[in-house]
mmCIF file of C-alpha atoms in Angstrom:
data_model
loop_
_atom_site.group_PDB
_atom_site.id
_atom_site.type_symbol
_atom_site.label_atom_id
_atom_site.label_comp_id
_atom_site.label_asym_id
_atom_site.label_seq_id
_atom_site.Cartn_x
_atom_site.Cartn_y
_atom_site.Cartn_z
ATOM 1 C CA UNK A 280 0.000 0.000 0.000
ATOM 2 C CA UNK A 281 1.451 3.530 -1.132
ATOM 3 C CA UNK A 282 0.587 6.915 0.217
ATOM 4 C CA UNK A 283 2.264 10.552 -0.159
ATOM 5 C CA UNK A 284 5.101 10.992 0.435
ATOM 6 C CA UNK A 285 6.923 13.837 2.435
ATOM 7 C CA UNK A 286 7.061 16.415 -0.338
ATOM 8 C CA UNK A 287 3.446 15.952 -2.029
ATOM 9 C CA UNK A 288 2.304 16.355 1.435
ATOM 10 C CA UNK A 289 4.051 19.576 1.914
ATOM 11 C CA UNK A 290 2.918 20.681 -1.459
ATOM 12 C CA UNK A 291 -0.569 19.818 -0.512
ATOM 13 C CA UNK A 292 -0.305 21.831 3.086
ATOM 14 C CA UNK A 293 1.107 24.271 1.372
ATOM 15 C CA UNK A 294 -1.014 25.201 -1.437
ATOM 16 C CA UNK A 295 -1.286 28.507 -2.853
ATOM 17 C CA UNK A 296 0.320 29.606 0.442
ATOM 18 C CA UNK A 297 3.353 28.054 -0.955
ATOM 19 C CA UNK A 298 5.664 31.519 -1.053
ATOM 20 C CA UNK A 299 4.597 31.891 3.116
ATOM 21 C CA UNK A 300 8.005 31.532 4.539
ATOM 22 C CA UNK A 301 7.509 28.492 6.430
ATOM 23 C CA UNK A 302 6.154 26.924 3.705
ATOM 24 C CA UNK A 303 8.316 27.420 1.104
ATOM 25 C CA UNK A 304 11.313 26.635 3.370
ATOM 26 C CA UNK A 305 9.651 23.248 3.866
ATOM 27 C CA UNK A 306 9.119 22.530 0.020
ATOM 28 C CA UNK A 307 13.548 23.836 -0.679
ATOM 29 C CA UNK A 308 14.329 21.425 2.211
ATOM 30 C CA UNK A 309 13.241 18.048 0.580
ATOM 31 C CA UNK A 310 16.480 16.560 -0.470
ATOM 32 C CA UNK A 311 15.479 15.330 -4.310
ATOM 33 C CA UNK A 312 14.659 19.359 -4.377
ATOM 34 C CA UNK A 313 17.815 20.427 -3.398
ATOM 35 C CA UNK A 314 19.581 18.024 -5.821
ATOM 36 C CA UNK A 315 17.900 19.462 -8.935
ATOM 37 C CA UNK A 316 19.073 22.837 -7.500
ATOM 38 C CA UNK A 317 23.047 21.628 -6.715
ATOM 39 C CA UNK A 318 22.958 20.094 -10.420
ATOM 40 C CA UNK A 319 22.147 22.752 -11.996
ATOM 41 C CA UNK A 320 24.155 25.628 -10.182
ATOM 42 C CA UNK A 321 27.054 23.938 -8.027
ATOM 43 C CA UNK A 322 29.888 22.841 -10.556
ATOM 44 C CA UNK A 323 30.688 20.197 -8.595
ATOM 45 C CA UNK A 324 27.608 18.142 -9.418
ATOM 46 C CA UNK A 325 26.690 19.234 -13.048
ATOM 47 C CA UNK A 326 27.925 15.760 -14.341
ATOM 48 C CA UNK A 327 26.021 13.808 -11.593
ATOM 49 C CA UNK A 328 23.062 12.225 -11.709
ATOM 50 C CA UNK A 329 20.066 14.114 -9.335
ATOM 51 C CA UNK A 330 18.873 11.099 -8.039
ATOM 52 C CA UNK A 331 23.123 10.250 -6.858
ATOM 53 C CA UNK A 332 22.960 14.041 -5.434
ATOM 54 C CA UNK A 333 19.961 13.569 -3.528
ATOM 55 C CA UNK A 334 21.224 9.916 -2.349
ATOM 56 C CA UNK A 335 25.129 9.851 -1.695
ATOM 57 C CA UNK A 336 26.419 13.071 -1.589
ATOM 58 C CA UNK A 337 23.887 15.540 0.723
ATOM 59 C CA UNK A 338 25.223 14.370 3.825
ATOM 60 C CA UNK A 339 23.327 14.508 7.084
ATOM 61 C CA UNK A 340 20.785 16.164 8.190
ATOM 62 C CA UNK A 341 20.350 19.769 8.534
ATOM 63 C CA UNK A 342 17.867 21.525 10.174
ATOM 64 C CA UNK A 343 15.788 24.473 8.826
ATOM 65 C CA UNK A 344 16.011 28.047 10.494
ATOM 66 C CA UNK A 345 15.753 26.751 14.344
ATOM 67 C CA UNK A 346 18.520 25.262 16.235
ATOM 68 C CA UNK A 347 21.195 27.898 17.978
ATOM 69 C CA UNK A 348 25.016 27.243 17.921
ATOM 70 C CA UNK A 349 27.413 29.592 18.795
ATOM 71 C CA UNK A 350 30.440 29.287 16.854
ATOM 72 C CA UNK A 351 32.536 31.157 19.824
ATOM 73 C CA UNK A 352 32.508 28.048 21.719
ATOM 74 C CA UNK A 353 33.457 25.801 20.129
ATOM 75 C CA UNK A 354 20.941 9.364 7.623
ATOM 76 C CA UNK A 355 19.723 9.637 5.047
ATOM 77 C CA UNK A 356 16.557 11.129 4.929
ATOM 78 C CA UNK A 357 13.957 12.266 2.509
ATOM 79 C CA UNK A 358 13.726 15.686 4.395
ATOM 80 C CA UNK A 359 16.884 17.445 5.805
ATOM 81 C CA UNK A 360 16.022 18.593 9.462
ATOM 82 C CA UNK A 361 19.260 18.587 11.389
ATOM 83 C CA UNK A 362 22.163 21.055 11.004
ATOM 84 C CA UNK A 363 22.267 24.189 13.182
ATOM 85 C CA UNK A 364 21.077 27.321 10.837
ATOM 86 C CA UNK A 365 21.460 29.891 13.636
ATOM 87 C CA UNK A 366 25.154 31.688 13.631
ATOM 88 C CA UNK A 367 26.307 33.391 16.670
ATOM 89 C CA UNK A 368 29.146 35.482 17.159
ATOM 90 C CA UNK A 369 29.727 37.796 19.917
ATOM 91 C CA UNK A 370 31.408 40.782 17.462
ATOM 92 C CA UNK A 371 28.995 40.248 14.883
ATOM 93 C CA UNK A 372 25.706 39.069 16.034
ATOM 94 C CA UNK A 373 23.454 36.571 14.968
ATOM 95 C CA UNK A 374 22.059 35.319 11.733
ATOM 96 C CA UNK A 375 19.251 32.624 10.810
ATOM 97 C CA UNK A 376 20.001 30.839 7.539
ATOM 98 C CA UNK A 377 16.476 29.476 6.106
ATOM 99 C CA UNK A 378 18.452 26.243 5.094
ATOM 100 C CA UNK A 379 22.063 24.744 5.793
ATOM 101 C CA UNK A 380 23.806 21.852 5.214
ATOM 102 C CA UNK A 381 26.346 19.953 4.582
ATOM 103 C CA UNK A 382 27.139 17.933 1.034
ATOM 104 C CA UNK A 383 30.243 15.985 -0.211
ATOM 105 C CA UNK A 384 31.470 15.402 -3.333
ATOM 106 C CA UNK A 385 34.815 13.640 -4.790
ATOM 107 C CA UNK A 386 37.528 15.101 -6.895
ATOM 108 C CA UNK A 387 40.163 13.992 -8.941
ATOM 109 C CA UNK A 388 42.258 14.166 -5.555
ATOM 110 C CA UNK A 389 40.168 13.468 -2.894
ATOM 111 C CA UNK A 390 36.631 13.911 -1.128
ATOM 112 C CA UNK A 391 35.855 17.017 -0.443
ATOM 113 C CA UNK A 392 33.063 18.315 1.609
ATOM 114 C CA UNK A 393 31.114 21.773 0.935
ATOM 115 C CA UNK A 394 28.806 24.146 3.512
ATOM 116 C CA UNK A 395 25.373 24.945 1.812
ATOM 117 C CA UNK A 396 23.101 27.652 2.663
ATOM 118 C CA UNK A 397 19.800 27.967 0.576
ATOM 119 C CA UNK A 398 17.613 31.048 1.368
ATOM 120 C CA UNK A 399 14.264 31.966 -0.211
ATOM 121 C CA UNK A 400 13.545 35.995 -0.511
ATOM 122 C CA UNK A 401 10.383 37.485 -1.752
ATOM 123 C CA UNK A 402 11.418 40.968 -1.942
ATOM 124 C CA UNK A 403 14.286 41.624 -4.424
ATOM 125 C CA UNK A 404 14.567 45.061 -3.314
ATOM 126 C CA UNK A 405 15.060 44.754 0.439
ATOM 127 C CA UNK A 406 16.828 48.021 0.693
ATOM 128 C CA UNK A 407 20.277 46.778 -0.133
ATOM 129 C CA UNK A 408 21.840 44.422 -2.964
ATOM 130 C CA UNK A 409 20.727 40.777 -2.776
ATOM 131 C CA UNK A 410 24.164 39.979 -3.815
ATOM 132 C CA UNK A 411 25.765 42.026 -1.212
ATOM 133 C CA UNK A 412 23.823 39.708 2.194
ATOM 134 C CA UNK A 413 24.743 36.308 0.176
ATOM 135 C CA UNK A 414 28.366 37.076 -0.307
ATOM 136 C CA UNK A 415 27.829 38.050 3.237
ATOM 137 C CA UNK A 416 26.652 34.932 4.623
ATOM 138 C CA UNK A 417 29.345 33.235 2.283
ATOM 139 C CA UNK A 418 31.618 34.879 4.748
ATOM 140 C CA UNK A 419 29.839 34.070 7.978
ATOM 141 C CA UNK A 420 29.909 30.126 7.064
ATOM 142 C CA UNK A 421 33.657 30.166 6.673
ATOM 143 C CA UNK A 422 34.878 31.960 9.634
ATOM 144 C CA UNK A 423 32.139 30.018 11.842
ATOM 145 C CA UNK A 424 34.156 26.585 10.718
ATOM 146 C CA UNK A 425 36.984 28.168 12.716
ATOM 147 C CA UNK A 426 37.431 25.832 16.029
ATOM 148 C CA UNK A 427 35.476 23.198 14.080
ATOM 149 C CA UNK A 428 36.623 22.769 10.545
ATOM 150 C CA UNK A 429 40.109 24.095 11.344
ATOM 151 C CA UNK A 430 41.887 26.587 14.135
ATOM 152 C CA UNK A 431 45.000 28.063 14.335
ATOM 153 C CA UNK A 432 47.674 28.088 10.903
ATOM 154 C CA UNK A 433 45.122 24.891 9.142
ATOM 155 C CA UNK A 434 43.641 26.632 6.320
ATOM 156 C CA UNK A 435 44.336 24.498 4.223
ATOM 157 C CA UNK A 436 41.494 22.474 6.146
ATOM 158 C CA UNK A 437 38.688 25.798 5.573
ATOM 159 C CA UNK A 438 35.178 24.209 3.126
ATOM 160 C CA UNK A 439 34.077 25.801 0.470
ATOM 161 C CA UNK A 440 30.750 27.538 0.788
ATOM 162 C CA UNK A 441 27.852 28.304 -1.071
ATOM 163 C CA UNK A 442 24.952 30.871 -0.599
ATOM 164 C CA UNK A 443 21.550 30.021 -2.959
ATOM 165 C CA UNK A 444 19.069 33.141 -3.422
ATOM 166 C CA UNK A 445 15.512 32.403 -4.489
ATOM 167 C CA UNK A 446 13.751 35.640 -5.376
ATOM 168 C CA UNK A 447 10.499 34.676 -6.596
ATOM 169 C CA UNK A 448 9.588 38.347 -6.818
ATOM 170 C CA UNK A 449 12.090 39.878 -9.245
ATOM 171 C CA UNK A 450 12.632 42.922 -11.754
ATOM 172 C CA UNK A 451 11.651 41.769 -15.570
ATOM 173 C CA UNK A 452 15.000 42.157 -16.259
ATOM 174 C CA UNK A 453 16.034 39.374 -13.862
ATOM 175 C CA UNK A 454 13.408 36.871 -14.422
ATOM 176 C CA UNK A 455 14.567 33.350 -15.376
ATOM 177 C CA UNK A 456 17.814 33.784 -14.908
ATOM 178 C CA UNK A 457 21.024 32.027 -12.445
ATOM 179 C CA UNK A 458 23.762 34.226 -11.764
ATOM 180 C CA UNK A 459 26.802 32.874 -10.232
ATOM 181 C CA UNK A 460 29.643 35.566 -8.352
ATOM 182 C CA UNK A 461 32.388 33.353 -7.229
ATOM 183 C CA UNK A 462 36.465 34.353 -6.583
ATOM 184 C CA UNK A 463 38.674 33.927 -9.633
ATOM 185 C CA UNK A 464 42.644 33.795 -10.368
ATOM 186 C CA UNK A 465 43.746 36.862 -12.939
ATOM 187 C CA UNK A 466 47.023 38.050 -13.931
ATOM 188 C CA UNK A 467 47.733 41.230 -13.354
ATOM 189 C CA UNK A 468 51.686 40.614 -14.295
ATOM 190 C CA UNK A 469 53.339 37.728 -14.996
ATOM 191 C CA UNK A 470 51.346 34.200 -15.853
ATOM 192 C CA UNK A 471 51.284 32.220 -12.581
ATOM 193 C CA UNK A 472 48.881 29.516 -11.530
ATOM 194 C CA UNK A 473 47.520 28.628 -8.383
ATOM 195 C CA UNK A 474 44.871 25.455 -7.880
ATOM 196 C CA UNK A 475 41.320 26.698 -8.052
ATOM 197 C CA UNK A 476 41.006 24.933 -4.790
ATOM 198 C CA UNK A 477 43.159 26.770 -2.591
ATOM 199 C CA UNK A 478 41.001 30.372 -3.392
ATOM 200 C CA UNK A 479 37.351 29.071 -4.863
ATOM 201 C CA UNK A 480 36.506 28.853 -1.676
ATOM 202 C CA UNK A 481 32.962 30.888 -2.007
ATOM 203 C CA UNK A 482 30.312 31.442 -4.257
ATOM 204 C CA UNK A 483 26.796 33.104 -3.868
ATOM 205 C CA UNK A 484 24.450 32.357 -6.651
ATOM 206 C CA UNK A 485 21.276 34.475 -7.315
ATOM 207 C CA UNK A 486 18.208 32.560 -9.021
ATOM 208 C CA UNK A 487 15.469 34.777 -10.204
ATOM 209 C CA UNK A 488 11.626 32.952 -11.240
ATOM 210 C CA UNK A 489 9.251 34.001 -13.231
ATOM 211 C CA UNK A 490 5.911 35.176 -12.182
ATOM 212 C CA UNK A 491 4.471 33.816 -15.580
ATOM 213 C CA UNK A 492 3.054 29.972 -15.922
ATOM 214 C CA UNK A 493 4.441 30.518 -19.654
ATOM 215 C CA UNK A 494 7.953 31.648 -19.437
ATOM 216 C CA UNK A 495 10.362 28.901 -17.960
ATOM 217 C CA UNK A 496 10.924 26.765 -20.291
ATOM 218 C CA UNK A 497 12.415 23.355 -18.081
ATOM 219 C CA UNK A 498 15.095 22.808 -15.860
ATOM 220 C CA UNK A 499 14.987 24.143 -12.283
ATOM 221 C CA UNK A 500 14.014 26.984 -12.963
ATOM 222 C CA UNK A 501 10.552 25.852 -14.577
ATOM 223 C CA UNK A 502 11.016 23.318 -11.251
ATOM 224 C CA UNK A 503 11.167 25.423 -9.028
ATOM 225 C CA UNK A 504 8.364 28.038 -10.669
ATOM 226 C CA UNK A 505 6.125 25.362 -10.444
ATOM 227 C CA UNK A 506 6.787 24.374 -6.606
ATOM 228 C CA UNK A 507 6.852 27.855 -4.986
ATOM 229 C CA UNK A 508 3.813 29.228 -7.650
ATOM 230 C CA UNK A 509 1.381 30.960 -5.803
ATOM 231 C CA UNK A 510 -1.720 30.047 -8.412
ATOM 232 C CA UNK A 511 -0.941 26.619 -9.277
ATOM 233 C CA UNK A 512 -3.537 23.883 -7.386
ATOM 234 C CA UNK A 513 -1.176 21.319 -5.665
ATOM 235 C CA UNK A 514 -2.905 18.338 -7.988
ATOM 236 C CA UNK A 515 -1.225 20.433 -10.613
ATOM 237 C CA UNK A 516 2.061 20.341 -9.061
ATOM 238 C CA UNK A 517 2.269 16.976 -8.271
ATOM 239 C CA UNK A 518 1.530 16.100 -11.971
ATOM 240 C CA UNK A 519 4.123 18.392 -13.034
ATOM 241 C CA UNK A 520 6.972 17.413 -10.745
ATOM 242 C CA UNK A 521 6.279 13.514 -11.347
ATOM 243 C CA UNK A 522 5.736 13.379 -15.103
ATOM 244 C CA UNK A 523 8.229 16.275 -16.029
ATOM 245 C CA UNK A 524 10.959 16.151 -13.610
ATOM 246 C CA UNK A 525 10.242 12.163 -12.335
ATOM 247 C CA UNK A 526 10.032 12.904 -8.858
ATOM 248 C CA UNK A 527 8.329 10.825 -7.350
ATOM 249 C CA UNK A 528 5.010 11.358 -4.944
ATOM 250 C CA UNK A 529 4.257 8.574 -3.209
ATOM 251 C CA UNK A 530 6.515 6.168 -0.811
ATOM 252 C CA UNK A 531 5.347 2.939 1.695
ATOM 253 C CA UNK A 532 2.453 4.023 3.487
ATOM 254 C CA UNK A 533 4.512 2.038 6.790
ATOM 255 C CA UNK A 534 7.532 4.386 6.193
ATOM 256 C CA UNK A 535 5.621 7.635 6.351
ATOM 257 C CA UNK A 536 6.321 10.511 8.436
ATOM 258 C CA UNK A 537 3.949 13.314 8.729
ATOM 259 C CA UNK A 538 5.623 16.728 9.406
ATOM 260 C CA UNK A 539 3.080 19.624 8.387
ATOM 261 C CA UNK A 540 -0.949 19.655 8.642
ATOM 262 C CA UNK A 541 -2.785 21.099 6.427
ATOM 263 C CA UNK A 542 -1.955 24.898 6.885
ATOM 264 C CA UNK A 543 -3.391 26.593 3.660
ATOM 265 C CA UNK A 544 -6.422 24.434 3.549
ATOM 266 C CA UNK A 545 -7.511 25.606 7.568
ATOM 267 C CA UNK A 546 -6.566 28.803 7.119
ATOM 268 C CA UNK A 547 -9.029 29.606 4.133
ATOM 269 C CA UNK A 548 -11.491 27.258 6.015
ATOM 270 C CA UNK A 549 -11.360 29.121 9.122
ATOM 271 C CA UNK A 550 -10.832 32.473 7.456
ATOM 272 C CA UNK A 551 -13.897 32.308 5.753
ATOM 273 C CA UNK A 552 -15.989 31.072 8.629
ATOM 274 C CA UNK A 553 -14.705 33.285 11.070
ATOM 275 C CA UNK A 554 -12.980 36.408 9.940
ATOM 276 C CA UNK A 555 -9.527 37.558 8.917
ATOM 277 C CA UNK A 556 -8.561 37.589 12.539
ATOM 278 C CA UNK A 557 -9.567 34.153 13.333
ATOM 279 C CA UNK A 558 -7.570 32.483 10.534
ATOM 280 C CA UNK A 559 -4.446 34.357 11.484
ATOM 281 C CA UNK A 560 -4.293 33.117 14.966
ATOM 282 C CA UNK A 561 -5.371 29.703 13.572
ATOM 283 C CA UNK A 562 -2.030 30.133 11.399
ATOM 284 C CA UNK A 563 0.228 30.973 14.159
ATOM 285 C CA UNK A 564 -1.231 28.259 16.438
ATOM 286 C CA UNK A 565 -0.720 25.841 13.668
ATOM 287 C CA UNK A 566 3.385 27.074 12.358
ATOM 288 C CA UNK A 567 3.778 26.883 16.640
ATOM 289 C CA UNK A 568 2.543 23.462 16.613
ATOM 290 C CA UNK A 569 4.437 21.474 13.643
ATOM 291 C CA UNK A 570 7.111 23.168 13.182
ATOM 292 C CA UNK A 571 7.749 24.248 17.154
ATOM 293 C CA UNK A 572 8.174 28.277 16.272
ATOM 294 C CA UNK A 573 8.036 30.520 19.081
ATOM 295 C CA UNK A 574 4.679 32.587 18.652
ATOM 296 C CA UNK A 575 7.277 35.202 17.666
ATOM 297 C CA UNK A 576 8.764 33.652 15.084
ATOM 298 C CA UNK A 577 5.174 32.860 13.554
ATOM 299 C CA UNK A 578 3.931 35.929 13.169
ATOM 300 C CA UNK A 579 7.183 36.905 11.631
ATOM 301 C CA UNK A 580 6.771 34.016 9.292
ATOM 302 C CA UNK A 581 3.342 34.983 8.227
ATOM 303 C CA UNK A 582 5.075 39.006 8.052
ATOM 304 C CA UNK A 583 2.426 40.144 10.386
ATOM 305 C CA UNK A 584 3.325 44.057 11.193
ATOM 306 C CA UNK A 585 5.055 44.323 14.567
ATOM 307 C CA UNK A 586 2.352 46.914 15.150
ATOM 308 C CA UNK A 587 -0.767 44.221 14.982
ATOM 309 C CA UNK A 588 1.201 41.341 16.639
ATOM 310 C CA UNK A 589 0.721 42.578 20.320
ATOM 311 C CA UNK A 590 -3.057 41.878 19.802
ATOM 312 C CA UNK A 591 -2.503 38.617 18.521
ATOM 313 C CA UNK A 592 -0.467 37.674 21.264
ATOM 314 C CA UNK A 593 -3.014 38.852 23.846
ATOM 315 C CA UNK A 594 -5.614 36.726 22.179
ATOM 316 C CA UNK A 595 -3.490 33.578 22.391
ATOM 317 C CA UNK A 596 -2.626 33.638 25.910
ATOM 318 C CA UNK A 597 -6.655 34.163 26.531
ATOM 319 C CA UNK A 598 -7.048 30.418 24.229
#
C-alpha cells in the first residue's frame, strides 16, 4: 500500500500559500529538491546524476532556520532537518540561515566536503543588494568553521561555501535567470597559476523565477516556478513534478512521516468562517505546533506588522 510521500504532502499543506516563509522553506528542504538545485548551479555536481545528489552526496541532516550554535565556543533522509542554521558570534551578532547543510562530493584528488546555505527571498529590493547579504553569509559560514573545521595556521582544512538566493519576486529584467559571483585567479603581471582549490573557496548564486506559468521553459528553474507558484492547485504540481521532472510522490504508506498539517487548507477554512482575525491566529497556532516556532517567530513568518502582533499575542494567551 502507497501513500504521499513527504514532499506531495508539503505541497498539498502548502497550497497557494506556498511563497509563506515556512512553507516554502519546507518545500527547498526536501532533499530530491535540493539536488535538482546543486545540479544545476554547483559545478561540482553538473555531471552527476540528481537522483546520486539527492542519495550519496547531501550528507546529514540539517535543520531548517531553528537550532542555535554559537560558533565562539566551540541518515539519510527524505527531508533534511538537522544542522544548526542559527550563527552566533559575539562581534557580529546573529544570523538565521532558512536552510544549511552539509554535502560531499569527490575530486580527482580526494573527497571534499562543501557548507550549503539555501535562502528563499520574496522581496528583491530589500533596501540593499541581494548579492551584497549572500556574499555576506558566504563569509559568515567560513569563519564560523573556525574551532570546528580548522583553528589556528590549518587553512588548508577551511570548506568551500555556497549561498543560494531564491527571489520569486524579481525585476523583468532578472526573471529566469542564475547568476553565479564566485572568486577567480587573474594576472595582473606575470602568468602564474595557483589550484582553483586553494582560493574558490565561495560562491553566492542568485536565481530569479518568473511570475508567468508561460515563461520557464524546463530545468529548475521551470522546477522550481512550479513548486513555490502561488496560483498553481497542488494536484497540478504533483503532476508536473512527477511526469516532467520524475520525482516521485508517493513512498510505503509504513515508512511515512507526517511533518506539516494542512496549513493553507484551515486557514481559508477558518478564514472564511470566522474572519480575517480568526484564521491568522489559527495560522500561528498551527506554524507553533508542527514546526515548534516561538509565537514570535510565527507571526514573523506569516510578516504580520510588529504593530498588529501585540493583539494577537493577547488573544493567544486568553485560548
Amino acid at each position: 500500500m502507497q501513500a504521499e510521500n513527504i514532499l506531495a504532502k508539503n505541497i498539498s499543506a502548502a497550497g497557494r500559500k506556498s511563497s509563506y516563509d515556512a512553507a516554502c522553506k519546507r518545500l527547498l528542504a526536501n532533499k530530491i529538491i535540493l539536488a535538482w538545485i546543486m545540479k544545476s548551479c554547483l559545478i561540482e555536481y553538473k555531471d552527476c546524476d540528481v537522483k546520486e545528489i539527492a542519495e550519496c552526496y547531501i550528507e546529514g541532516e540539517p535543520q531548517i532556520s531553528s537550532i542555535t550554535v554559537n560558533p565562539d565556543e566551540s541518515s539519510n533522509t527524505e527531508q533534511i532537518t538537522g544542522m544548526s542554521t542559527e550563527d552566533a558570534t559575539i562581534a557580529e551578532g546573529t544570523i538565521t540561515y532558512d536552510i544549511r547543510f552539509f554535502a560531499t562530493f569527490l575530486s580527482s584528488i580526494n573527497q571534499i566536503r562543501l557548507f550549503i546555505n539555501l535562502e528563499a527571498q520574496n522581496d528583491f529590493y530589500p533596501g540593499y543588494p541581494i548579492i551584497k547579504r549572500g556574499l555576506y553569509y558566504c563569509s559568515r559560514m567560513i569563519s564560523s568553521q573556525y574551532g570546528t573545521e580548522f583553528s589556528s595556521s590549518q587553512y588548508d582544512k577551511i570548506k568551500k561555501v555556497y549561498s543560494i538566493w531564491i527571489c520569486m519576486n524579481p525585476p523583468e529584467n532578472r526573471r529566469n535567470t542564475i547568476t553565479r559571483y564566485s572568486i577567480h585567479e587573474e594576472n595582473i603581471v606575470g602568468n602564474v597559476h595557483e589550484i582553483p582549490q586553494n582560493y574558490d573557496l565561495l560562491s553566492a548564486i542568485i536565481i530569479c523565477l518568473s511570475d508567468s506559468e508561460q515563461e520557464a521553459d524546463g530545468g529548475v528553474l521551470k522546477l522550481l516556478e512550479v513548486l513555490l507558484s502561488p496560483t498553481r492547485e497542488a494536484a497540478e504540481k504533483k503532476q508536473i513534478l512527477q511526469n516532467d521532472f520524475h520525482i516521485e510522490m508517493t513512498r510505503k504508506l509504513e515508512k511515512e512521516v507526517s511533518i506539516m498539517c494542512n496549513l493553507s487548507k484551515g486557514i481559508e477554512e477558518i478564514g472564511l468562517r470566522e474572519g480575517k482575525k480568526e484564521g491568522i491566529l489559527f495560522s500561528i497556532q498551527s506554524l507553533m505546533e508542527t514546526m515548534n516556532f516561538t509565537m514570535e517567530e510565527a507571526m514573523n513568518a506569516l510578516k504580520i506588522p510588529k504593530t498588529e502582533q501585540e493583539q494577537y499575542t493577547k488573544k493567544l494567551k486568553q485560548k
